[in-house]
JSON list of C-alpha atoms and ligand atoms in Angstrom, two decimals:
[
{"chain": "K", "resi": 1, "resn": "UNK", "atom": "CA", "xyz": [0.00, 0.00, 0.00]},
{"chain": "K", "resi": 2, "resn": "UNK", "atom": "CA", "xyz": [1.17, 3.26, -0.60]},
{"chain": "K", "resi": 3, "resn": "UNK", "atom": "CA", "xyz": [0.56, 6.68, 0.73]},
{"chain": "K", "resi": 4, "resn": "UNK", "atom": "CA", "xyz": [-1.63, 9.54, -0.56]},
{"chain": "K", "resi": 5, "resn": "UNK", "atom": "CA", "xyz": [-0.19, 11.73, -2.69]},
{"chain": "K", "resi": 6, "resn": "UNK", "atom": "CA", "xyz": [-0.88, 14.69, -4.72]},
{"chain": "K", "resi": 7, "resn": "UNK", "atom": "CA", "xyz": [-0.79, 13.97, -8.53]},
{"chain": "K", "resi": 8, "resn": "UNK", "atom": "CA", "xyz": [2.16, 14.81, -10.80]},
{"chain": "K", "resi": 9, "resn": "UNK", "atom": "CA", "xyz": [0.91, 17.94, -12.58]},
{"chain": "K", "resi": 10, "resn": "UNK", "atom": "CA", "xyz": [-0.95, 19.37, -9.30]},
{"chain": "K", "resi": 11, "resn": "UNK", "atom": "CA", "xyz": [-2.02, 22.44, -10.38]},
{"chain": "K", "resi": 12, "resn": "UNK", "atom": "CA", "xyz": [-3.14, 23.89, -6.85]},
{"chain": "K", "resi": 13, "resn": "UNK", "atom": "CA", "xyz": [-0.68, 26.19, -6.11]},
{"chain": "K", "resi": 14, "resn": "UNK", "atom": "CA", "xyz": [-0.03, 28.98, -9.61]},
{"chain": "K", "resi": 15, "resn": "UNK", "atom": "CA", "xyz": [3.93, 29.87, -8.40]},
{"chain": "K", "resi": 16, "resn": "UNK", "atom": "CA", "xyz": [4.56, 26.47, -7.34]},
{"chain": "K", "resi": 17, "resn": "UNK", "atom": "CA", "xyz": [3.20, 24.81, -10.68]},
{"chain": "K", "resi": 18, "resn": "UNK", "atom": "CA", "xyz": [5.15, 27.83, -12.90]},
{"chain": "K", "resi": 19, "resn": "UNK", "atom": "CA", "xyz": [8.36, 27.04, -10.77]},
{"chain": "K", "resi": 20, "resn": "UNK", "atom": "CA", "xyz": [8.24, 22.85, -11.13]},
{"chain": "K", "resi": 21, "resn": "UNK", "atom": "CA", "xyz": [7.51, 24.08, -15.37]},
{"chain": "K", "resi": 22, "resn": "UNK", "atom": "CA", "xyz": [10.45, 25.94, -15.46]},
{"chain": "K", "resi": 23, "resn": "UNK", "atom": "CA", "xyz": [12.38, 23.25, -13.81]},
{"chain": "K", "resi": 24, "resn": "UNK", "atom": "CA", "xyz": [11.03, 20.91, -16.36]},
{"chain": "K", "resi": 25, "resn": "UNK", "atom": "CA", "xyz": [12.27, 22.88, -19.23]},
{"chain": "K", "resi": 26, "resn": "UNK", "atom": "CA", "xyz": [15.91, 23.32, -17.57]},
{"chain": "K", "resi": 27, "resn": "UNK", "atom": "CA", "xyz": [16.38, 20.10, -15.89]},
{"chain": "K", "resi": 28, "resn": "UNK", "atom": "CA", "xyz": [13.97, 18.06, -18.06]},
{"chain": "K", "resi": 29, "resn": "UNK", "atom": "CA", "xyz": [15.53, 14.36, -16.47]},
{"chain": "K", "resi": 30, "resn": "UNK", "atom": "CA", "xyz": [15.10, 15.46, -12.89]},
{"chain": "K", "resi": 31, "resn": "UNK", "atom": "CA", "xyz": [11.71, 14.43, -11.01]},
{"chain": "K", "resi": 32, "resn": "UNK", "atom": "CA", "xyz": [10.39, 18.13, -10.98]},
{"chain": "K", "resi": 33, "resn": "UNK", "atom": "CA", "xyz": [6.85, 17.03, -9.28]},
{"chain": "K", "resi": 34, "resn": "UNK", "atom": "CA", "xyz": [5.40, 16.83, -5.92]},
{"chain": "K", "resi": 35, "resn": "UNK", "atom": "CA", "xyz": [7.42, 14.75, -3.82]},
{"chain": "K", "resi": 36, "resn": "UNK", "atom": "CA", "xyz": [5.85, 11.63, -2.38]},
{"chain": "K", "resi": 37, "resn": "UNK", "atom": "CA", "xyz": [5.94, 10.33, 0.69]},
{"chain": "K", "resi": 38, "resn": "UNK", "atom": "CA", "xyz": [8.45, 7.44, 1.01]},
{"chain": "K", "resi": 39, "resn": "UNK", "atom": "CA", "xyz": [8.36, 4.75, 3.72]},
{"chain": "K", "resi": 40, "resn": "UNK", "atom": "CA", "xyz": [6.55, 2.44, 5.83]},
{"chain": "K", "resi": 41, "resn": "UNK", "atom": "CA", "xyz": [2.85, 1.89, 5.62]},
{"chain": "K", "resi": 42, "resn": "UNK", "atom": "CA", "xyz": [2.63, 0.91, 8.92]},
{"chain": "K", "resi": 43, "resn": "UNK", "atom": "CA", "xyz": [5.40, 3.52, 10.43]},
{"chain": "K", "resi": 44, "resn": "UNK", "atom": "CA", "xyz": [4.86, 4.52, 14.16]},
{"chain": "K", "resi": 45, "resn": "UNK", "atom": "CA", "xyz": [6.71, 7.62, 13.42]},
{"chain": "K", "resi": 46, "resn": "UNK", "atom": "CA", "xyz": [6.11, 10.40, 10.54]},
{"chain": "K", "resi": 47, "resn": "UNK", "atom": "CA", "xyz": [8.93, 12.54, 9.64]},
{"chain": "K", "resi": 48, "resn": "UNK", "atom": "CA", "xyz": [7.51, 15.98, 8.36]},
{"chain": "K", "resi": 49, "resn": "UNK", "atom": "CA", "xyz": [9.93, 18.23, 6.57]},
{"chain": "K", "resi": 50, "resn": "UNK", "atom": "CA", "xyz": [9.27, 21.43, 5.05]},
{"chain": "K", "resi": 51, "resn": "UNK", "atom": "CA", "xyz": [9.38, 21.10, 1.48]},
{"chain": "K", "resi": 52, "resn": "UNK", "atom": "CA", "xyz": [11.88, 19.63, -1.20]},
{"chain": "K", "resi": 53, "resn": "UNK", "atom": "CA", "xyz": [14.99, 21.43, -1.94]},
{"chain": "K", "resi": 54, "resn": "UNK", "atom": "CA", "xyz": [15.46, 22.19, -5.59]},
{"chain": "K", "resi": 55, "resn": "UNK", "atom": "CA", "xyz": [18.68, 20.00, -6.30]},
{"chain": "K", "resi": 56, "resn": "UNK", "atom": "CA", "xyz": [17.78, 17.41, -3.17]},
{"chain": "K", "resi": 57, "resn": "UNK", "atom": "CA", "xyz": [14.35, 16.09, -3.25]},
{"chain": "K", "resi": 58, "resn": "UNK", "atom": "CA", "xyz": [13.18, 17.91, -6.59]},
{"chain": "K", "resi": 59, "resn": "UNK", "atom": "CA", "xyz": [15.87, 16.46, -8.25]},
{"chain": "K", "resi": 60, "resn": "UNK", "atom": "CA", "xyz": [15.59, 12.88, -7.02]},
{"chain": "K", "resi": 61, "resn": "UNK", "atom": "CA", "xyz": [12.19, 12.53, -6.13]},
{"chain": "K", "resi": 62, "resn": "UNK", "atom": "CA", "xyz": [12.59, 11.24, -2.81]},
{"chain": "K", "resi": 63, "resn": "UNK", "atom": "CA", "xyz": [12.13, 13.35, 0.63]},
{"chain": "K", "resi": 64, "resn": "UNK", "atom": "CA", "xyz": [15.62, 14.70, 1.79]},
{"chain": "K", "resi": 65, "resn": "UNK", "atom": "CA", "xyz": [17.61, 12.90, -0.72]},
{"chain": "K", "resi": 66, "resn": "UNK", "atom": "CA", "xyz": [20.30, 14.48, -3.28]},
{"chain": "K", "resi": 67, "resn": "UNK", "atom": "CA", "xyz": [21.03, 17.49, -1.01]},
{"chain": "K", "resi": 68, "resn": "UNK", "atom": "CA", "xyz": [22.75, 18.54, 2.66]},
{"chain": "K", "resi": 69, "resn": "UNK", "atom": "CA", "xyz": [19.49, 18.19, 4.72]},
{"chain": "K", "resi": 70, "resn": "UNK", "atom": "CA", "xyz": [19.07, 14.41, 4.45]},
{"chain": "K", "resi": 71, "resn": "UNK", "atom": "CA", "xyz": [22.73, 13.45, 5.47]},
{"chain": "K", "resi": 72, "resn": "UNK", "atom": "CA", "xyz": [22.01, 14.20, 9.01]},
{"chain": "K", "resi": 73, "resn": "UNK", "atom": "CA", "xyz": [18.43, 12.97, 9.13]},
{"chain": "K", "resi": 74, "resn": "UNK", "atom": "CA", "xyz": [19.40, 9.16, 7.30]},
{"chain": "K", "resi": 75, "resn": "UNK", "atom": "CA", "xyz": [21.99, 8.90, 9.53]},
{"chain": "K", "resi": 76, "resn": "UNK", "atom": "CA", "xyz": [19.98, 9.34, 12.11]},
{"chain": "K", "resi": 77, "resn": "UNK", "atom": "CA", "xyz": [17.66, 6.92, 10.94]},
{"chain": "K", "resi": 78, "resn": "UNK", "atom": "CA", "xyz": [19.91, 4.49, 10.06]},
{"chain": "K", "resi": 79, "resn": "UNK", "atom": "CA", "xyz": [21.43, 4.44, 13.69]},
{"chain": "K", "resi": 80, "resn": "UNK", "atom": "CA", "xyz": [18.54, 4.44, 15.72]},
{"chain": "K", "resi": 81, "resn": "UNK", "atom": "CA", "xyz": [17.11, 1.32, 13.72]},
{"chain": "K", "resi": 82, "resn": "UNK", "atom": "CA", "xyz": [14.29, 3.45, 11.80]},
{"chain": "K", "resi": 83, "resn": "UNK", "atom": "CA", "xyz": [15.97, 2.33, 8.62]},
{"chain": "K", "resi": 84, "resn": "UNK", "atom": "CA", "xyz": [18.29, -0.10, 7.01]},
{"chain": "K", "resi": 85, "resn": "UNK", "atom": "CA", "xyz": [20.79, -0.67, 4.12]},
{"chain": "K", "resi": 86, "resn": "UNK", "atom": "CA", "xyz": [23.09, 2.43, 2.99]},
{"chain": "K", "resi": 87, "resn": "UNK", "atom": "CA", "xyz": [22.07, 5.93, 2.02]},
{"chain": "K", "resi": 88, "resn": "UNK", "atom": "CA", "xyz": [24.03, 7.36, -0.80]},
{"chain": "K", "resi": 89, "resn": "UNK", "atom": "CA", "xyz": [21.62, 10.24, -1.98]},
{"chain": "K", "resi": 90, "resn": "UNK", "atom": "CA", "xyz": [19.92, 8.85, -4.56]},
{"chain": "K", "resi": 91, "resn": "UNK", "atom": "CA", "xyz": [16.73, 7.06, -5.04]},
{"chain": "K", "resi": 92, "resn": "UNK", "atom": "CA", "xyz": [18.00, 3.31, -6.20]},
{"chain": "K", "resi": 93, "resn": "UNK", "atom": "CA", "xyz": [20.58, 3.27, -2.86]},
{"chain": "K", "resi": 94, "resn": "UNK", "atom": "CA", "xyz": [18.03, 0.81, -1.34]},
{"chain": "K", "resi": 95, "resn": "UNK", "atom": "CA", "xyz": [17.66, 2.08, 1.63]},
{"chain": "K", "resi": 96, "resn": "UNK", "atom": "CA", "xyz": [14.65, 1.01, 3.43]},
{"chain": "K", "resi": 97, "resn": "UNK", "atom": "CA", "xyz": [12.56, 3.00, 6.39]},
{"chain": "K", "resi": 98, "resn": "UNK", "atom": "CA", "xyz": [11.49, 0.41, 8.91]},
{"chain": "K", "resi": 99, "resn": "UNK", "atom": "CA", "xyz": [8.56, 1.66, 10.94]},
{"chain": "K", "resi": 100, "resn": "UNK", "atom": "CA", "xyz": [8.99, 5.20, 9.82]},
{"chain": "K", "resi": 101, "resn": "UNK", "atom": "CA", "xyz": [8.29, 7.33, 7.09]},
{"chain": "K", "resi": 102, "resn": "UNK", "atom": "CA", "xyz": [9.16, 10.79, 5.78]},
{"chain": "K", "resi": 103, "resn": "UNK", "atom": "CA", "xyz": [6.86, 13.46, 3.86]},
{"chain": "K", "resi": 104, "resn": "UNK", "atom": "CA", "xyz": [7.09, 17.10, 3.47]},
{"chain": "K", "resi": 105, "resn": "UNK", "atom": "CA", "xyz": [4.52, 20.19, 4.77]},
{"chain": "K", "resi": 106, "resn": "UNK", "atom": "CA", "xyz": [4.74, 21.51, 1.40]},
{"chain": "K", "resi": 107, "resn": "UNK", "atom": "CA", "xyz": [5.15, 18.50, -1.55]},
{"chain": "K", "resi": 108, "resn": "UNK", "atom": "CA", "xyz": [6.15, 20.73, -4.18]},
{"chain": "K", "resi": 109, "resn": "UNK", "atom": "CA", "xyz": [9.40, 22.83, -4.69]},
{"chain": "K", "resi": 110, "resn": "UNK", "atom": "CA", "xyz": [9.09, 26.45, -3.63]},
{"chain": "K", "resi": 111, "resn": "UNK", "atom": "CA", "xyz": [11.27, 29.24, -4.84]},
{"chain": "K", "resi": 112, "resn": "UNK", "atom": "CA", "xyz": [14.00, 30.04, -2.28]},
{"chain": "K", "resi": 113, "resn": "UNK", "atom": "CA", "xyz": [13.05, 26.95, -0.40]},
{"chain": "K", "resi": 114, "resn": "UNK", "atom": "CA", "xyz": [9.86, 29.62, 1.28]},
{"chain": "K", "resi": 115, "resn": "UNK", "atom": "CA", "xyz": [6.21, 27.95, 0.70]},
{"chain": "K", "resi": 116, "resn": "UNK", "atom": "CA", "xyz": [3.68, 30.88, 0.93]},
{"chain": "K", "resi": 117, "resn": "UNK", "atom": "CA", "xyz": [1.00, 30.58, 4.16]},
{"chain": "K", "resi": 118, "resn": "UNK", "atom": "CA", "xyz": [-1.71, 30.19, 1.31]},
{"chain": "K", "resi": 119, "resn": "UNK", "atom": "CA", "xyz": [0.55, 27.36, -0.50]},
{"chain": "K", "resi": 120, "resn": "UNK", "atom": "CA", "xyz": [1.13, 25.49, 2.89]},
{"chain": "K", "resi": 121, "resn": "UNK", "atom": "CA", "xyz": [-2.47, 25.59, 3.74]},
{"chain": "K", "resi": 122, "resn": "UNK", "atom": "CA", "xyz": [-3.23, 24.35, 0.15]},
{"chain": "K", "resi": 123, "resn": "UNK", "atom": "CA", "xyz": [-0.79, 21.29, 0.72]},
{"chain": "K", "resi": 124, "resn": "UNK", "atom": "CA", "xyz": [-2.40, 20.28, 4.47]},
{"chain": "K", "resi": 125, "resn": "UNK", "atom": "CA", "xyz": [-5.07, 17.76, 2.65]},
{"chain": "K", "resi": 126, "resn": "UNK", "atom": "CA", "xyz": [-1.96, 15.19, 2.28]},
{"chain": "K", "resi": 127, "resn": "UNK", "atom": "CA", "xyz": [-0.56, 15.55, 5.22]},
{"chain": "K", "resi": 128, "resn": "UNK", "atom": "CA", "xyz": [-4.05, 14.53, 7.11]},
{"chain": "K", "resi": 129, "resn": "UNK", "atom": "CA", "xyz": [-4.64, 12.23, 4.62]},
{"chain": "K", "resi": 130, "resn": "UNK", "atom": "CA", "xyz": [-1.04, 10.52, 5.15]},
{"chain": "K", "resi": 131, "resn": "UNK", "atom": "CA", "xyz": [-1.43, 10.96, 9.19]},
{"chain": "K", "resi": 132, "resn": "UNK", "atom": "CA", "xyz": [-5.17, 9.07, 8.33]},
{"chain": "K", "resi": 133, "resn": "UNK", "atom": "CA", "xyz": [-3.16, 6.53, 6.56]},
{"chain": "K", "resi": 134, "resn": "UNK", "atom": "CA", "xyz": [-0.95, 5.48, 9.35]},
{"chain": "K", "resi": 135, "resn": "UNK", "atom": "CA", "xyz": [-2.73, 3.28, 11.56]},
{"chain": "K", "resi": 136, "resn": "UNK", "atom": "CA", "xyz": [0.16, 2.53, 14.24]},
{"chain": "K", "resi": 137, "resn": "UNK", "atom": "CA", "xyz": [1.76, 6.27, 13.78]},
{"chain": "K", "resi": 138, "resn": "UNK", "atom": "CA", "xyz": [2.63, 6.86, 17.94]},
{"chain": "K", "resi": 139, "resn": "UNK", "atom": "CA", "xyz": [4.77, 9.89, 17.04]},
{"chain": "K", "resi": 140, "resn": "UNK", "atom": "CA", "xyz": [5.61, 13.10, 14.32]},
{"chain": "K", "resi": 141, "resn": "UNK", "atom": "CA", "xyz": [8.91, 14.49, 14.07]},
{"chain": "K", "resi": 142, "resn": "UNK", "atom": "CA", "xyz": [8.57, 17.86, 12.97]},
{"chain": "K", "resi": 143, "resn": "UNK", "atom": "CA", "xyz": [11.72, 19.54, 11.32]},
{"chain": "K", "resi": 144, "resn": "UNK", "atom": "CA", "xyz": [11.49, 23.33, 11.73]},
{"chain": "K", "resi": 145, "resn": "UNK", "atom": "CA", "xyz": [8.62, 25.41, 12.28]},
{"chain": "K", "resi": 146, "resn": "UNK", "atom": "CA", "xyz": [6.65, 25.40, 9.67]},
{"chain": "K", "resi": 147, "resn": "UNK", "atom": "CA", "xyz": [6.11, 21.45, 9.65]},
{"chain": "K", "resi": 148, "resn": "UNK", "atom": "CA", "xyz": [5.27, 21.95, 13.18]},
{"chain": "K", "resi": 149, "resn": "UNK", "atom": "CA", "xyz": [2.69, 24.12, 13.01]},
{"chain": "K", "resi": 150, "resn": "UNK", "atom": "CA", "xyz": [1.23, 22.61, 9.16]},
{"chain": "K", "resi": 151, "resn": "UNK", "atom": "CA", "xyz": [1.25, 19.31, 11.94]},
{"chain": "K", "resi": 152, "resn": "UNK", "atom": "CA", "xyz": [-1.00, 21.36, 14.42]},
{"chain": "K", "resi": 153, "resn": "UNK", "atom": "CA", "xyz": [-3.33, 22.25, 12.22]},
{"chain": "K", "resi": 154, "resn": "UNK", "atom": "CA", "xyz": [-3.25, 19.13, 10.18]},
{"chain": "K", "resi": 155, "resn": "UNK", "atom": "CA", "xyz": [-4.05, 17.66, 13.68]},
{"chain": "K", "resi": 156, "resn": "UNK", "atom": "CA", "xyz": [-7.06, 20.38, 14.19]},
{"chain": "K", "resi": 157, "resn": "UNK", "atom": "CA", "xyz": [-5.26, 22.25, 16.95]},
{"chain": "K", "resi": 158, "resn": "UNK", "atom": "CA", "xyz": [-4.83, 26.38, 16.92]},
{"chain": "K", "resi": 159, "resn": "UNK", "atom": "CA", "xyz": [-1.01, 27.11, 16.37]},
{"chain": "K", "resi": 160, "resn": "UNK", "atom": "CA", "xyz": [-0.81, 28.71, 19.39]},
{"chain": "K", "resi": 161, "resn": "UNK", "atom": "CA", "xyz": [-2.03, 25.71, 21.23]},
{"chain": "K", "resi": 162, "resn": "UNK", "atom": "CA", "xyz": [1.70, 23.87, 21.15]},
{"chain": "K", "resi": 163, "resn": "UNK", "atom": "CA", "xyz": [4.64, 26.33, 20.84]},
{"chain": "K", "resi": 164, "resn": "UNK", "atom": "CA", "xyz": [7.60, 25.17, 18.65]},
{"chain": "K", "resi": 165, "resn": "UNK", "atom": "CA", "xyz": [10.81, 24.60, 20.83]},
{"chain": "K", "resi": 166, "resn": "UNK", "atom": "CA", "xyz": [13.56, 22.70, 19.55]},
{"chain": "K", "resi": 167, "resn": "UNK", "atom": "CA", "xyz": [13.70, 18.95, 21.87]},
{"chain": "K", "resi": 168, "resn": "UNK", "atom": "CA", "xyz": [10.16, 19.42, 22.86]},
{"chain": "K", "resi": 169, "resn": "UNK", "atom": "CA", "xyz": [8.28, 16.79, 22.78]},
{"chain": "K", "resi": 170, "resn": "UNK", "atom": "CA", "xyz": [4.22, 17.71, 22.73]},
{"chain": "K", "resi": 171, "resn": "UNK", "atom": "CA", "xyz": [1.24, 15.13, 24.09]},
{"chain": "K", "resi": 172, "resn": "UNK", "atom": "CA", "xyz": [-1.21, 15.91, 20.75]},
{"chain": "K", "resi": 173, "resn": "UNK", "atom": "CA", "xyz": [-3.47, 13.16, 21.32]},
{"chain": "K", "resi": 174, "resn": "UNK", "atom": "CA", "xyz": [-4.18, 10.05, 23.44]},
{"chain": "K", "resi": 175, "resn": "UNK", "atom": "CA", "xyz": [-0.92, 8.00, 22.19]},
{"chain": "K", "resi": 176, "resn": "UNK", "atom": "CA", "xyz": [0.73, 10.51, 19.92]},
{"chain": "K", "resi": 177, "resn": "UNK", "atom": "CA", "xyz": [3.49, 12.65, 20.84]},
{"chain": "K", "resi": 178, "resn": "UNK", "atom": "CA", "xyz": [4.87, 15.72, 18.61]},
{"chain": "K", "resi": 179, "resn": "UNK", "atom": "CA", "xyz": [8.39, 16.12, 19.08]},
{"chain": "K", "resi": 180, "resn": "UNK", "atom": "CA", "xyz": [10.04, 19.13, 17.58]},
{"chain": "K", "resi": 181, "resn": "UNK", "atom": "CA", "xyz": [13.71, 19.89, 16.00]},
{"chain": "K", "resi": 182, "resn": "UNK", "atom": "CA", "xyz": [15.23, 22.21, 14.41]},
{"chain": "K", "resi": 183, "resn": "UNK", "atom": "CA", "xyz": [15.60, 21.28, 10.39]},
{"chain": "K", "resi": 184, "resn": "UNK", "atom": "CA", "xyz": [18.91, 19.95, 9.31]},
{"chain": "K", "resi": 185, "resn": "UNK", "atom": "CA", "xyz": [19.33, 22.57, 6.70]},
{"chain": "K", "resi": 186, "resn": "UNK", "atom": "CA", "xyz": [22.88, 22.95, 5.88]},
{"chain": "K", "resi": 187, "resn": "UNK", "atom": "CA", "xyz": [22.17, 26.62, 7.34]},
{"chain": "K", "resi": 188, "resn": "UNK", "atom": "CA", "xyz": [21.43, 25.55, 10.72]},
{"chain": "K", "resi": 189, "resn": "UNK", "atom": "CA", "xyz": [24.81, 23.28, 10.56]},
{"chain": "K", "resi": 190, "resn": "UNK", "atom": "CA", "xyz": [26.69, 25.91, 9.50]},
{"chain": "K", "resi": 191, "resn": "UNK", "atom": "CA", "xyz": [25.55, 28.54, 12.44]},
{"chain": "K", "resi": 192, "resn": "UNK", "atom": "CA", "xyz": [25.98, 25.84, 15.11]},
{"chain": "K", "resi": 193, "resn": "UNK", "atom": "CA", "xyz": [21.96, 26.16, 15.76]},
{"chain": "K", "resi": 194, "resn": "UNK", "atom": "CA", "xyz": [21.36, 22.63, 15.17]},
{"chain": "K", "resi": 195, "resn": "UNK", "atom": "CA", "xyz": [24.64, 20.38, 16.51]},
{"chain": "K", "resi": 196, "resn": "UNK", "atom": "CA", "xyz": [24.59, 16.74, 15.33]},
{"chain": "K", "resi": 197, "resn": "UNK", "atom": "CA", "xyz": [24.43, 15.92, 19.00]},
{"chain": "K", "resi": 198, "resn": "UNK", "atom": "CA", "xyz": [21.32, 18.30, 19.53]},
{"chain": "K", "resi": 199, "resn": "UNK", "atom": "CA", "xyz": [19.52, 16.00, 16.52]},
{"chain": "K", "resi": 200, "resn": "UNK", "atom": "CA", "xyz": [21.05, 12.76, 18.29]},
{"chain": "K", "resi": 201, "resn": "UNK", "atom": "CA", "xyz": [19.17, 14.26, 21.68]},
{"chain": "K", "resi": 202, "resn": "UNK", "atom": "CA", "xyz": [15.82, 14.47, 19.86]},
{"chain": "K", "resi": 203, "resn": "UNK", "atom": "CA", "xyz": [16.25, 10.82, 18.35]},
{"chain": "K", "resi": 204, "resn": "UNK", "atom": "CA", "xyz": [16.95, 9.00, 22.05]},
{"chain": "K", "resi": 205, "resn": "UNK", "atom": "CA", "xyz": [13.90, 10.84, 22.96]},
{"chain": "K", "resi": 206, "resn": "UNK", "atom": "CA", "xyz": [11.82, 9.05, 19.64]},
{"chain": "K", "resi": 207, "resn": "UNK", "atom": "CA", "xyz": [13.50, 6.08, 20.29]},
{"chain": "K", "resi": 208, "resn": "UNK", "atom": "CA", "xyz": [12.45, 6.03, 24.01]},
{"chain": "K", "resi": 209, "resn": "UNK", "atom": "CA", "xyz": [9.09, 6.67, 23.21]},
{"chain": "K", "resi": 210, "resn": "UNK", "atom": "CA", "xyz": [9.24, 4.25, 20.46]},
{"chain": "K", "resi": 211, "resn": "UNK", "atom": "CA", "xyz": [10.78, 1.24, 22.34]},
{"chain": "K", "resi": 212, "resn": "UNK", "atom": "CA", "xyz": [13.64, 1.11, 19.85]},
{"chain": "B", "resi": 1, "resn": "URA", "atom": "N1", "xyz": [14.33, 18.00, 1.41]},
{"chain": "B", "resi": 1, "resn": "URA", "atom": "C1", "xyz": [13.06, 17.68, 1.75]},
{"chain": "B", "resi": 1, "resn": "URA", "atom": "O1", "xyz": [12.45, 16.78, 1.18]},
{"chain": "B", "resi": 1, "resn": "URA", "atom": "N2", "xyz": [12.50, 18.38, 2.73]},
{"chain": "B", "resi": 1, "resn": "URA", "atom": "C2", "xyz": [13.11, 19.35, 3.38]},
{"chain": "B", "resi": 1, "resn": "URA", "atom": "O2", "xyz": [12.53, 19.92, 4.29]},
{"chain": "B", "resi": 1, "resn": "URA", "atom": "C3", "xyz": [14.43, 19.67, 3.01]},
{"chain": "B", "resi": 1, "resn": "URA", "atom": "C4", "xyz": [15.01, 18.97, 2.02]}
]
């Protein structure tokens, strides 16, 4: 089973659509389309990024893969037993999530890597509809702000009802935690606000919560 996602040529959002058709036309082999979900149909925990990056996920078609961001979050993955096999930033590595999965707030490449409020809120039907889809999901990491609150709301709750802090980790319904990080952009590495040990701190929290 896979999980919901929007169709190739969405045409939902104008500036997104006239961005992915002038990717098209320069890049015409990369995946330039909204970027599915990838992982486990039975995942306990949902990654939620922000969006794809133009050469990383846009390129490759898979969530945080071809660019700096996913380095940090595979890793992760891969050592706290959320995924096996190697990740080499490409689609055909073979990597495989186990019990997890990874989507974006936004699905579709935004210019300067910024969705607009009105494009995020036109993107929130698949991320409820891929929360419905997970039956055993026990717990969302959100990187960055925005996927935190597009997970509020997805989830029915006011923004102002959970406050995004980096290594909280948010009760959001009976048997579902929210637990919050900063995104591992290569900006954040770069200005020391998001250490690799600061990302290993959030993941022994999921993987407490999670049993792993
Ligand atoms: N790639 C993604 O798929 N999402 C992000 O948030 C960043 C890079």
């Amino acid at each position: 089973m896979s999980l919901p996602d929007p169709r190739p040529d969405c045409p939902l959002c104008p500036r997104l659509k006239a961005f992915r058709d002038d990717w098209r036309a320069r890049e015409p082999g990369w995946f330039n389309a909204p970027v599915p979900s990838f992982g486990d149909p039975d995942a306990e925990l949902l990654v939620v990024g922000l969006a794809p990056g133009v050469r990383g996920a846009n390129r490759t078609g898979r969530p945080f893969t071809g660019d700096f961001a996913g380095e940090l979050l595979y890793s992760s993955l891969i050592e706290f037993g959320f995924a096996t096999g190697r990740f080499d930033a490409r689609i055909d590595d073979g990597l495989t999530l186990v019990g997890a999965a990874i989507t974006n707030a936004v699905r579709c490449v935004p210019p300067e890597n910024k969705p607009t409020p009105e494009e995020i809120n036109t993107c929130r039907p698949w991320l409820i509809d891929t929360i419905k889809a997970l039956p055993r999901l026990k717990a969302i990491l959100a990187l960055g702000k925005i996927a935190h609150d597009q997970t509020l709301r997805t989830l029915g709750f006011p923004m102002s009802r959970f406050k995004f802090v980096h290594g909280a980790i948010h009760t959001v319904a009976d048997g579902l935690t929210l637990h919050d990080t900063y995104h591992s952009s290569r900006y954040n590495a770069n200005t020391g606000r998001l250490t690799p040990a600061m990302f290993r701190d959030v993941f022994t929290g999921l993987a407490h919560r999670l049993g792993r």
